[in-house]
Structures are given as structure tokens and as C-alpha cells.
mmCIF file of C-alpha atoms in Angstrom:
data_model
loop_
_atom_site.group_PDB
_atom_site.id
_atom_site.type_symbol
_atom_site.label_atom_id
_atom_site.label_comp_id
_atom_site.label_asym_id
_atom_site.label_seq_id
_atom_site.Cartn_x
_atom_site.Cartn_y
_atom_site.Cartn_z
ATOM 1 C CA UNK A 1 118.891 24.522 71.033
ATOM 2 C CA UNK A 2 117.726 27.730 69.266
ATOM 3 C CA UNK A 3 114.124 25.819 68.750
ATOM 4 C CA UNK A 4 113.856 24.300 71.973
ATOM 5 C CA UNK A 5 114.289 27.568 73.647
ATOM 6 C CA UNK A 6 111.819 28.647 71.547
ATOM 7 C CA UNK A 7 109.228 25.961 71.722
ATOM 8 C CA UNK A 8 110.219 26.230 75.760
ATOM 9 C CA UNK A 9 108.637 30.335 75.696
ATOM 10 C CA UNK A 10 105.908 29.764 73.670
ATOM 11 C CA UNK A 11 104.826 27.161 76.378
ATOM 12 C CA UNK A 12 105.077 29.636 79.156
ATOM 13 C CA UNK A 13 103.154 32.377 77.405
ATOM 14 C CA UNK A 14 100.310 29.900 76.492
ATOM 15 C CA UNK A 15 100.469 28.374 79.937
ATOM 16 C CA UNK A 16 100.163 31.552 81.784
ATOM 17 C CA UNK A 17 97.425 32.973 79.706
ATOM 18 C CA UNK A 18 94.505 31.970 82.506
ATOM 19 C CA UNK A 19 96.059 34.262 84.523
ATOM 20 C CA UNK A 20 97.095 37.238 82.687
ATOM 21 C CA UNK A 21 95.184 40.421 83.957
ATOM 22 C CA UNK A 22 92.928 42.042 81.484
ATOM 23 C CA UNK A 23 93.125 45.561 81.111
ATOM 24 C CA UNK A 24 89.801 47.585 81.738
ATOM 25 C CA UNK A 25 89.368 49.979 79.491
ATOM 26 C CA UNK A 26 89.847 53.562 80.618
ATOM 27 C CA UNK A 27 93.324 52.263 81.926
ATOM 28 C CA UNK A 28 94.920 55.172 83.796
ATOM 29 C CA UNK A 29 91.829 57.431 83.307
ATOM 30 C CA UNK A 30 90.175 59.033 86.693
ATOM 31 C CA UNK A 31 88.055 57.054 88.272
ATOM 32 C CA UNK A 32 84.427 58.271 89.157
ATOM 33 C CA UNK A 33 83.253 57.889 92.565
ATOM 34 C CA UNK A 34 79.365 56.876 93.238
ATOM 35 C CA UNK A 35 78.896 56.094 97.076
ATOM 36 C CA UNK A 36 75.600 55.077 98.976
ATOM 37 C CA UNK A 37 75.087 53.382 102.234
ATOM 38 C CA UNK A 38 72.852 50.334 102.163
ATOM 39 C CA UNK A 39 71.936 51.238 99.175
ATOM 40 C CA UNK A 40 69.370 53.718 101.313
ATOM 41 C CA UNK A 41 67.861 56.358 98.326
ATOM 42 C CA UNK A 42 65.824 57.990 100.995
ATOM 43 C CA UNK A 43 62.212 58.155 103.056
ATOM 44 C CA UNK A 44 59.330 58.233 100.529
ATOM 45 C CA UNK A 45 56.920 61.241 101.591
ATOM 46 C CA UNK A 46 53.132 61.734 100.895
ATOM 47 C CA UNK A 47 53.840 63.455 97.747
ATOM 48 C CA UNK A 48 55.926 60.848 95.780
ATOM 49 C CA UNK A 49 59.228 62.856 96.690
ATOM 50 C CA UNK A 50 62.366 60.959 98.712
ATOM 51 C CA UNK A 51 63.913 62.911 102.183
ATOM 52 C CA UNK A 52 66.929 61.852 104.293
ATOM 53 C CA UNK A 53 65.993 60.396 107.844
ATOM 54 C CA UNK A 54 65.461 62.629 110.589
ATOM 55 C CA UNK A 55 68.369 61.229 112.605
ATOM 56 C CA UNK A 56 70.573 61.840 109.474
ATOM 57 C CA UNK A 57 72.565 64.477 111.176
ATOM 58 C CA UNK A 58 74.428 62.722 113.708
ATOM 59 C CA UNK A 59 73.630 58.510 112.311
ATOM 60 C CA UNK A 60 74.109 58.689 108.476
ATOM 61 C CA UNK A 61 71.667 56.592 106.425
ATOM 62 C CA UNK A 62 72.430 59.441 103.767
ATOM 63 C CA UNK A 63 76.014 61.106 102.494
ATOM 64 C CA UNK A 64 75.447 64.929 102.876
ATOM 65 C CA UNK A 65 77.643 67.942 101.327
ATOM 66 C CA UNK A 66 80.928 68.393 102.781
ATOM 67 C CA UNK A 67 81.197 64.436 104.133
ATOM 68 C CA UNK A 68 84.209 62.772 103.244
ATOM 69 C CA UNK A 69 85.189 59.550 102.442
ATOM 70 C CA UNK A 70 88.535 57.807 102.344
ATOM 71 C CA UNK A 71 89.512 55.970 99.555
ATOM 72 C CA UNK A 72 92.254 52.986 99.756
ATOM 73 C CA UNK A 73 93.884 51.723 96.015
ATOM 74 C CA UNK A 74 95.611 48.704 96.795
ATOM 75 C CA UNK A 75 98.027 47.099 94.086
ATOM 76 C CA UNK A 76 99.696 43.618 94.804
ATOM 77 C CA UNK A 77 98.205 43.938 98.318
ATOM 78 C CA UNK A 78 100.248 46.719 99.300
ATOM 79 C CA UNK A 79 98.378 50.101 99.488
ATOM 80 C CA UNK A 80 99.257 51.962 96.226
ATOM 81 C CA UNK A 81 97.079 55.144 97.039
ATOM 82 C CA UNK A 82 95.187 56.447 100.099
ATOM 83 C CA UNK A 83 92.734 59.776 99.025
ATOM 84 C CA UNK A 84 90.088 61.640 100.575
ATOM 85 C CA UNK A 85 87.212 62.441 98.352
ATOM 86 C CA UNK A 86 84.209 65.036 99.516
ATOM 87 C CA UNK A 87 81.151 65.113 98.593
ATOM 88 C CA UNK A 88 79.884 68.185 96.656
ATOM 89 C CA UNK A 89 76.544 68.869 95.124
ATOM 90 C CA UNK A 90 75.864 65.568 94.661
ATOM 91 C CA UNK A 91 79.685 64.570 93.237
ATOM 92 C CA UNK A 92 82.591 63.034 94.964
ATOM 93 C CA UNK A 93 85.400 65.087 94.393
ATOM 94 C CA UNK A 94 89.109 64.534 95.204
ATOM 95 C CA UNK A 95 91.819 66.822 95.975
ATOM 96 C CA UNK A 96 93.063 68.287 92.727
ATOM 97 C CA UNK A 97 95.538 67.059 91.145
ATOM 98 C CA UNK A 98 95.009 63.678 93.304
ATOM 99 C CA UNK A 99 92.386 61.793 91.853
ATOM 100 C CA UNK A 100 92.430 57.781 92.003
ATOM 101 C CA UNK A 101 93.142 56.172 88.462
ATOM 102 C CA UNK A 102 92.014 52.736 86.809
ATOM 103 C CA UNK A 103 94.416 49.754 87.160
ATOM 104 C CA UNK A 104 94.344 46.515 86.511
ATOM 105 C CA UNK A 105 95.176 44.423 88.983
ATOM 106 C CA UNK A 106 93.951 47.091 91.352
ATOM 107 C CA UNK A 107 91.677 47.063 94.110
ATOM 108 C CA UNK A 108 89.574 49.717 95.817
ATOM 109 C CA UNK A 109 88.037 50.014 99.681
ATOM 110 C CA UNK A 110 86.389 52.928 101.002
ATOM 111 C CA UNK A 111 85.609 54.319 104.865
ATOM 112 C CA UNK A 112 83.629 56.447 106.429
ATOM 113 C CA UNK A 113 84.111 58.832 109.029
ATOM 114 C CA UNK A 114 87.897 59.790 107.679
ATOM 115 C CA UNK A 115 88.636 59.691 111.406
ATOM 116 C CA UNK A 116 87.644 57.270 112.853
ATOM 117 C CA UNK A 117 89.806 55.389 115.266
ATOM 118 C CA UNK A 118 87.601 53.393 117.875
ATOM 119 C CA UNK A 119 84.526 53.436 119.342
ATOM 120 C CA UNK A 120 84.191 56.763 121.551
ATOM 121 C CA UNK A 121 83.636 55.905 125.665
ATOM 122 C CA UNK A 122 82.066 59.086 125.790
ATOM 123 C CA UNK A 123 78.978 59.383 122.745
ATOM 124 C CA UNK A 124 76.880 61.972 124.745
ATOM 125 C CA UNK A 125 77.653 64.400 121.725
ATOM 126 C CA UNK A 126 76.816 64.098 118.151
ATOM 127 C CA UNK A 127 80.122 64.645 116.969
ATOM 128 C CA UNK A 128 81.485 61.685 118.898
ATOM 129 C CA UNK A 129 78.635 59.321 118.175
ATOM 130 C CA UNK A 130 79.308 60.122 114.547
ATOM 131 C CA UNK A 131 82.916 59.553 114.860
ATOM 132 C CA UNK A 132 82.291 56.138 116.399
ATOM 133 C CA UNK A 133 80.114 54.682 113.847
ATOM 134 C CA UNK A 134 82.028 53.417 111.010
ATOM 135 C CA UNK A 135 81.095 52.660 107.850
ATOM 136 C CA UNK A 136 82.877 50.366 105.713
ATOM 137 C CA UNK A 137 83.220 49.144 101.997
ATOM 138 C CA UNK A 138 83.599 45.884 100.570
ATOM 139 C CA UNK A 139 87.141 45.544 98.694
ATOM 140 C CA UNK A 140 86.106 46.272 94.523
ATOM 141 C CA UNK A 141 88.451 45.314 92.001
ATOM 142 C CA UNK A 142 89.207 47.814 89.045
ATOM 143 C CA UNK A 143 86.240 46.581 85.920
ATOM 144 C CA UNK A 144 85.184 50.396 84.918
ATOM 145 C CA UNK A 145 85.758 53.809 85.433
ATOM 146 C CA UNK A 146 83.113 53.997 87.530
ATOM 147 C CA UNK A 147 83.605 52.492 91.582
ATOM 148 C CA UNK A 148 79.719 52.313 93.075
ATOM 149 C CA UNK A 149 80.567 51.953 96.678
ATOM 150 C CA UNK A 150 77.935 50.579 99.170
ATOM 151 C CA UNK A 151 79.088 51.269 103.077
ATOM 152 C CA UNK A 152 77.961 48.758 105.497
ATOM 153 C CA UNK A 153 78.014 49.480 109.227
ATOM 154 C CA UNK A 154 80.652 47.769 110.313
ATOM 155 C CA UNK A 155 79.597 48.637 114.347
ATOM 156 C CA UNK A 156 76.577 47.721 116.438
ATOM 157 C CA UNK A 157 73.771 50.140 117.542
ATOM 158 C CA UNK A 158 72.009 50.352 121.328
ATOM 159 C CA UNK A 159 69.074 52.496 121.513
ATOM 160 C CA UNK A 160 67.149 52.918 125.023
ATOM 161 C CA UNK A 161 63.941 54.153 125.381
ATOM 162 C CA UNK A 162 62.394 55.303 129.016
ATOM 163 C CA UNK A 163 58.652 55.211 129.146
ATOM 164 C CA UNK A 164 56.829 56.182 132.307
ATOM 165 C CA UNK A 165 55.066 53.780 134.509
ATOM 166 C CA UNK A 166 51.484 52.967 133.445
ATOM 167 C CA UNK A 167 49.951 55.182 135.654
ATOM 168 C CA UNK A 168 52.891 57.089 136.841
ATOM 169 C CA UNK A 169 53.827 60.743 136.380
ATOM 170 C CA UNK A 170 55.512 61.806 133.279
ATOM 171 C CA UNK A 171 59.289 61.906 133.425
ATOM 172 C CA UNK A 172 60.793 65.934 134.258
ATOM 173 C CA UNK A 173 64.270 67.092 134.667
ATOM 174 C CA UNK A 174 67.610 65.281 133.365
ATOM 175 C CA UNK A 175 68.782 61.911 132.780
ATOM 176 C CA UNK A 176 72.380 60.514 132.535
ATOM 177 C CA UNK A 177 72.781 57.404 131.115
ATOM 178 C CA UNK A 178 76.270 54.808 131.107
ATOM 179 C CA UNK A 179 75.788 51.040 129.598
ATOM 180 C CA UNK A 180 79.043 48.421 130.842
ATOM 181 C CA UNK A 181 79.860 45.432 129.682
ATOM 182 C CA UNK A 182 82.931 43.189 129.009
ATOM 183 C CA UNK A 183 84.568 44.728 125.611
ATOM 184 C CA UNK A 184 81.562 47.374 124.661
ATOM 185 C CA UNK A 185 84.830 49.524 123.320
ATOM 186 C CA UNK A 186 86.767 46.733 121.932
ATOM 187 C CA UNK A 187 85.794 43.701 122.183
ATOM 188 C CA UNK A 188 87.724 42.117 124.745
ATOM 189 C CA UNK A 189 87.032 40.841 128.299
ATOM 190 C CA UNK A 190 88.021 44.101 130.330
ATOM 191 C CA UNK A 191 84.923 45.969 131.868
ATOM 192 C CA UNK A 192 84.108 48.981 129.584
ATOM 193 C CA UNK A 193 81.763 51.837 130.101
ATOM 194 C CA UNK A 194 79.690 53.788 126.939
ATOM 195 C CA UNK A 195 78.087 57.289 127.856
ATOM 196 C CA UNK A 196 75.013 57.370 125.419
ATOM 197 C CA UNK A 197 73.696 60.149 122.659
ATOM 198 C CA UNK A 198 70.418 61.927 123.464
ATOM 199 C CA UNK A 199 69.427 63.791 120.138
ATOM 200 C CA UNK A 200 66.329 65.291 121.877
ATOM 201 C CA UNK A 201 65.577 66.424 125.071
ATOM 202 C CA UNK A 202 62.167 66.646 124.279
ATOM 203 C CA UNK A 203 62.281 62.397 123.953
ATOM 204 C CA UNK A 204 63.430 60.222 126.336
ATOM 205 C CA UNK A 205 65.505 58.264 123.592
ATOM 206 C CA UNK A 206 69.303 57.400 123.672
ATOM 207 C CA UNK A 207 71.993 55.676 121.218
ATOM 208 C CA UNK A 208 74.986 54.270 121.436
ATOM 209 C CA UNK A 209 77.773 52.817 119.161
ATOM 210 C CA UNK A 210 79.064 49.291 120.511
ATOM 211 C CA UNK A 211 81.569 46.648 119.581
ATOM 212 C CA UNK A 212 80.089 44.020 117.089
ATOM 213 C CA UNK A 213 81.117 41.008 119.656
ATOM 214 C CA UNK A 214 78.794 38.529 117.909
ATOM 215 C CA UNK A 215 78.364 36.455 121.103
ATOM 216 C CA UNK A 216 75.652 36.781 124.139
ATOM 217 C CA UNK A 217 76.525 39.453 126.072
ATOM 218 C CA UNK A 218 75.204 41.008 129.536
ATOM 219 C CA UNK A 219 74.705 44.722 129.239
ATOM 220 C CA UNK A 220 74.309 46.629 132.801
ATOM 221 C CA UNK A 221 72.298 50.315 132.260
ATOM 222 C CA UNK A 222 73.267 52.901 134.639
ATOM 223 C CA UNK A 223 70.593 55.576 134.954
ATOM 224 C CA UNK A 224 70.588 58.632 137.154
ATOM 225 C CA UNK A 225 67.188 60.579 137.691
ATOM 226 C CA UNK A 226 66.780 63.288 139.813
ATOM 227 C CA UNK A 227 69.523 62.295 141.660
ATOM 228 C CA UNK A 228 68.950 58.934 142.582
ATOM 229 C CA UNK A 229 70.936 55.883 140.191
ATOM 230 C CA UNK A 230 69.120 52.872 139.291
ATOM 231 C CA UNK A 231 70.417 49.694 137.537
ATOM 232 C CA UNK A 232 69.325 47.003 135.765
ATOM 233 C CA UNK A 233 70.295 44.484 133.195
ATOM 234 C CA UNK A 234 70.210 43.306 129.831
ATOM 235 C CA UNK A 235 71.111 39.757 129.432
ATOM 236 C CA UNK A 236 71.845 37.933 126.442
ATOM 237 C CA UNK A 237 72.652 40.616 124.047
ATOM 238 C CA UNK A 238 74.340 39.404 120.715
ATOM 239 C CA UNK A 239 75.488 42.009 119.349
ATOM 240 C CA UNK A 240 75.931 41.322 115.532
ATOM 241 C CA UNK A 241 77.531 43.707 113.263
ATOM 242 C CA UNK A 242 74.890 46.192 111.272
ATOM 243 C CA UNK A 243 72.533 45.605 114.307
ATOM 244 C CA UNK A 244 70.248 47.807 116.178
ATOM 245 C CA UNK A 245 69.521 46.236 119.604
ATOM 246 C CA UNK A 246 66.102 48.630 120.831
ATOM 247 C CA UNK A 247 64.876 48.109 124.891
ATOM 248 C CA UNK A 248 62.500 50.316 126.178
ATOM 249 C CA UNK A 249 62.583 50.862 129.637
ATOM 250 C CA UNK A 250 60.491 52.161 132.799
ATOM 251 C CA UNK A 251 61.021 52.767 136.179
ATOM 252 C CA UNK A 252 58.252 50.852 138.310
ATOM 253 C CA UNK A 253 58.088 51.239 142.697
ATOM 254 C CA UNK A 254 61.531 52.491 142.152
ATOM 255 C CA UNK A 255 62.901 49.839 140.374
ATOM 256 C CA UNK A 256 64.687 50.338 136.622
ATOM 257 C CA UNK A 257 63.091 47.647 134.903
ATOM 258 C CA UNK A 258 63.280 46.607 130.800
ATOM 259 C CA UNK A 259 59.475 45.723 129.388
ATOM 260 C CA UNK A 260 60.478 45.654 125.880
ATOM 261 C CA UNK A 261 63.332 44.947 123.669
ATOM 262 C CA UNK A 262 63.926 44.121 119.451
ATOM 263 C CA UNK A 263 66.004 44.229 116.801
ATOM 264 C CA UNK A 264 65.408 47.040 114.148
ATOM 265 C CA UNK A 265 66.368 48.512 110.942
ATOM 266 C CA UNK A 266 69.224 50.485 111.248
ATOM 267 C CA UNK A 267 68.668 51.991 108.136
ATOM 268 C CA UNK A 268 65.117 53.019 107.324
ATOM 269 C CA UNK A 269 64.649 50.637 104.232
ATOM 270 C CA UNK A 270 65.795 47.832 105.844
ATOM 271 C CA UNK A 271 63.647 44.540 106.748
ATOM 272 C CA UNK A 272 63.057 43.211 110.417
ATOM 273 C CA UNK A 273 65.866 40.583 111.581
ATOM 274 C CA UNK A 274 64.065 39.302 114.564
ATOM 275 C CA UNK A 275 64.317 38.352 118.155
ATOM 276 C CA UNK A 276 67.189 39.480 120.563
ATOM 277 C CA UNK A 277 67.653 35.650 121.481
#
């Protein structure tokens, strides 16, 4: 009996060896943190030198001092770890004492903004547009000390542009803008209403975060101008995740009509991915 049993273990540990989890070395050791979105490394100027995008500040291609990101470690499936690590001259830091270690078996996700919860009805600030866009990791398993995150946007960007009519005056005083669709907030069937951002008053140019609904999707634009509303339509919207859906707009014998539309790079470096259709 004594060698059976013992013939009987040696067969499990040689038939289990496939699946035994290697340790990485730096087991238990604090993990370091690299973290770039779209793997964007910045706007090459004249002079050779890189810059982060003008519309950094409120739609990050670019982490900047003082962002944070929060990390999930995830052991077994069940969430081991949750920490918040801020950027700092260049280095993610986390709180001390609290810094994410090397497992095996372990897996690591990352978000960006800490708080976001949903998409934001009401974007007409920077603050809010920012807290609506999120940015999201891939799930990394534990191989080295070192986790390189890359966010993705996990949302779907709307940007309007108002040109005057050929011919017409130039545009004066203030606009305020609203964009409804089915599910714009959450991607369901209920009507729902997005106020959008206007980083310049000096440019008749405004963004908005939607809901990635992947399927053709009519978009109504409400636009007030000097006190009189005008609507019109955008049909056939898709609205894929990591998008930017452009239209440029005018306003022709009094009617709000779209004369151009695409779909752009959200982040600078990024290639063309065709037609709206």
C-alpha cells in the first residue's frame, strides 16, 4: 500500500506540472508603475522637441503631475488590492506604505479618472467632461516588476463645429448647445440629453463624451443663437468605442444644417478610421 500511495503522488505532482504557476522573479517586491495612453509620446515641434496637445487640459492624450490613476490587483479573480497611484515628476507614486507587490498568479487593471462613475449629462465644464471620459487598461498578468500600462478610451467622442454661411456674417454672441439620442448616457433606449464642452469662446468648437453604443444611431443637435433654437439631425451615427465622430455645421436661410462630418484621431498620433457610414 505504502508504494502505491506513493507511486499514486508522484503521478499527481507530474500531472499537474502544466499548470503550476511560475514565480516571477521579484516575488513580493514593489511593483513599478509606467502608464501612457495610446501609447501617445507627444506632438513633434519644428525643433525636434515633443509637447502635449493643446486640448490636454480638459481631454488627456498625456498623464500630467498630480493625475491619478487607480490600480486594481486581482488574485483568483477576486480583487486582492485596489490603490491609487499619482503621478509625480514623471513617477507614479503610491500612498506610502501601500504600494502594489508582484504575485504570481496575479493580475493588474488600471483606470483613469479615479472618479469616474458615468458619463456626465451636463459636460459644459472641463471638469465634468474630464470626469466623463474614461480611460481604461487591459487586464496584465504579474511577468516583471515593472506593469507598462496603455489606457484606451473606453467612451466615444462628438465634436461640433459651426461655420458661417458662405457669404453670411460671422457668428457674435453665445451659443448653447444639447445633443439627444436614445442611450447617449447609458446606452439604453430611454431619450437622453448631453450639454456639450466649449474650450474656447474664441472658436465655435464643442465636445462631448457619449456612450460607445456600437450600432447606427440618430443624434438630434439642439442649438440656441441669439435667442432663437434650431434643430437638426445626425443620422446614422455608430458610435464605436475610442471614436471621434467630427460634423461641422452652418446655419443657412435659417435653417441648422450639417455640410460635413468624419471620423478622426482621438489622439493626435493616431491614423484615420474612415467614413461615418
Amino acid at each position: 500500500m505504502a508504494l502505491v500511495a506513493a507511486v499514486w503522488l508522484a503521478a499527481i505532482g507530474s500531472g499537474c506540472s502544466d499548470e503550476t504557476i511560475l514565480m516571477p522573479a521579484g516575488e513580493s517586491n514593489p511593483v513599478k508603475v509606467l502608464a501612457s495612453i495610446d501609447r501617445f509620446s507627444g506632438i513633434l515641434t519644428e525643433s525636434g522637441s515633443k509637447t502635449i496637445a493643446a486640448d490636454n487640459s480638459y481631454d488627456r492624450s498625456t498623464f500630467v503631475n498630480s493625475d491619478k490613476i487607480r490600480i486594481t490587483k486581482k488574485y483568483g479573480g477576486v480583487a486582492d488590492n485596489v490603490i491609487e497611484y499619482t503621478l509625480s515628476s514623471g513617477i507614479w507614486t503610491p500612498p506610502s506604505g501601500k504600494a502594489l507587490t508582484l504575485q504570481a498568479g496575479a493580475t493588474y487593471q488600471a483606470v483613469y479618472p479615479t472618479n469616474y462613475t458615468s458619463i456626465q449629462s451636463s459636460q459644459s465644464v472641463a471638469t465634468n467632461y474630464l470626469k466623463s471620459n474614461l480611460l481604461r487598461t487591459e487586464i496584465l498578468p504579474a511577468s516583471s516588476e515593472t506593469i507598462d500600462f496603455t489606457f484606451k478610451h473606453v467612451n466615444t467622442k462628438l465634436t461640433l463645429i459651426f461655420k458661417p454661411a458662405e457669404g453670411g456674417p460671422a457668428f457674435s454672441g453665445d451659443f448653447s448647445i444639447q445633443v439627444q439620442a436614445p442611450g447617449l448616457l447609458t446606452g439604453g433606449s430611454v431619450q437622453e440629453i448631453v450639454t456639450l464642452y466649449r474650450p474656447d469662446t474664441n472658436n465655435y468648437t464643442w465636445h462631448g463624451i457619449v456612450y460607445p453604443k456600437g450600432t447606427s444611431t440618430d443624434i438630434t443637435v439642439n442649438v440656441t443663437y441669439k435667442n432663437v433654437t434650431y434643430k437638426t439631425t445626425l443620422s446614422g451615427c455608430t458610435l464605436t468605442t475610442g471614436s471621434q465622430y467630427e460634423y461641422t455645421l452652418t446655419i443657412q436661410n435659417n435653417i441648422l444644417v450639417p455640410v460635413g462630418s468624419e471620423i478622426k484621431p482621438w489622439t493626435p498620433n493616431q491614423t484615420h478610421t474612415g467614413s461615418l457610414s
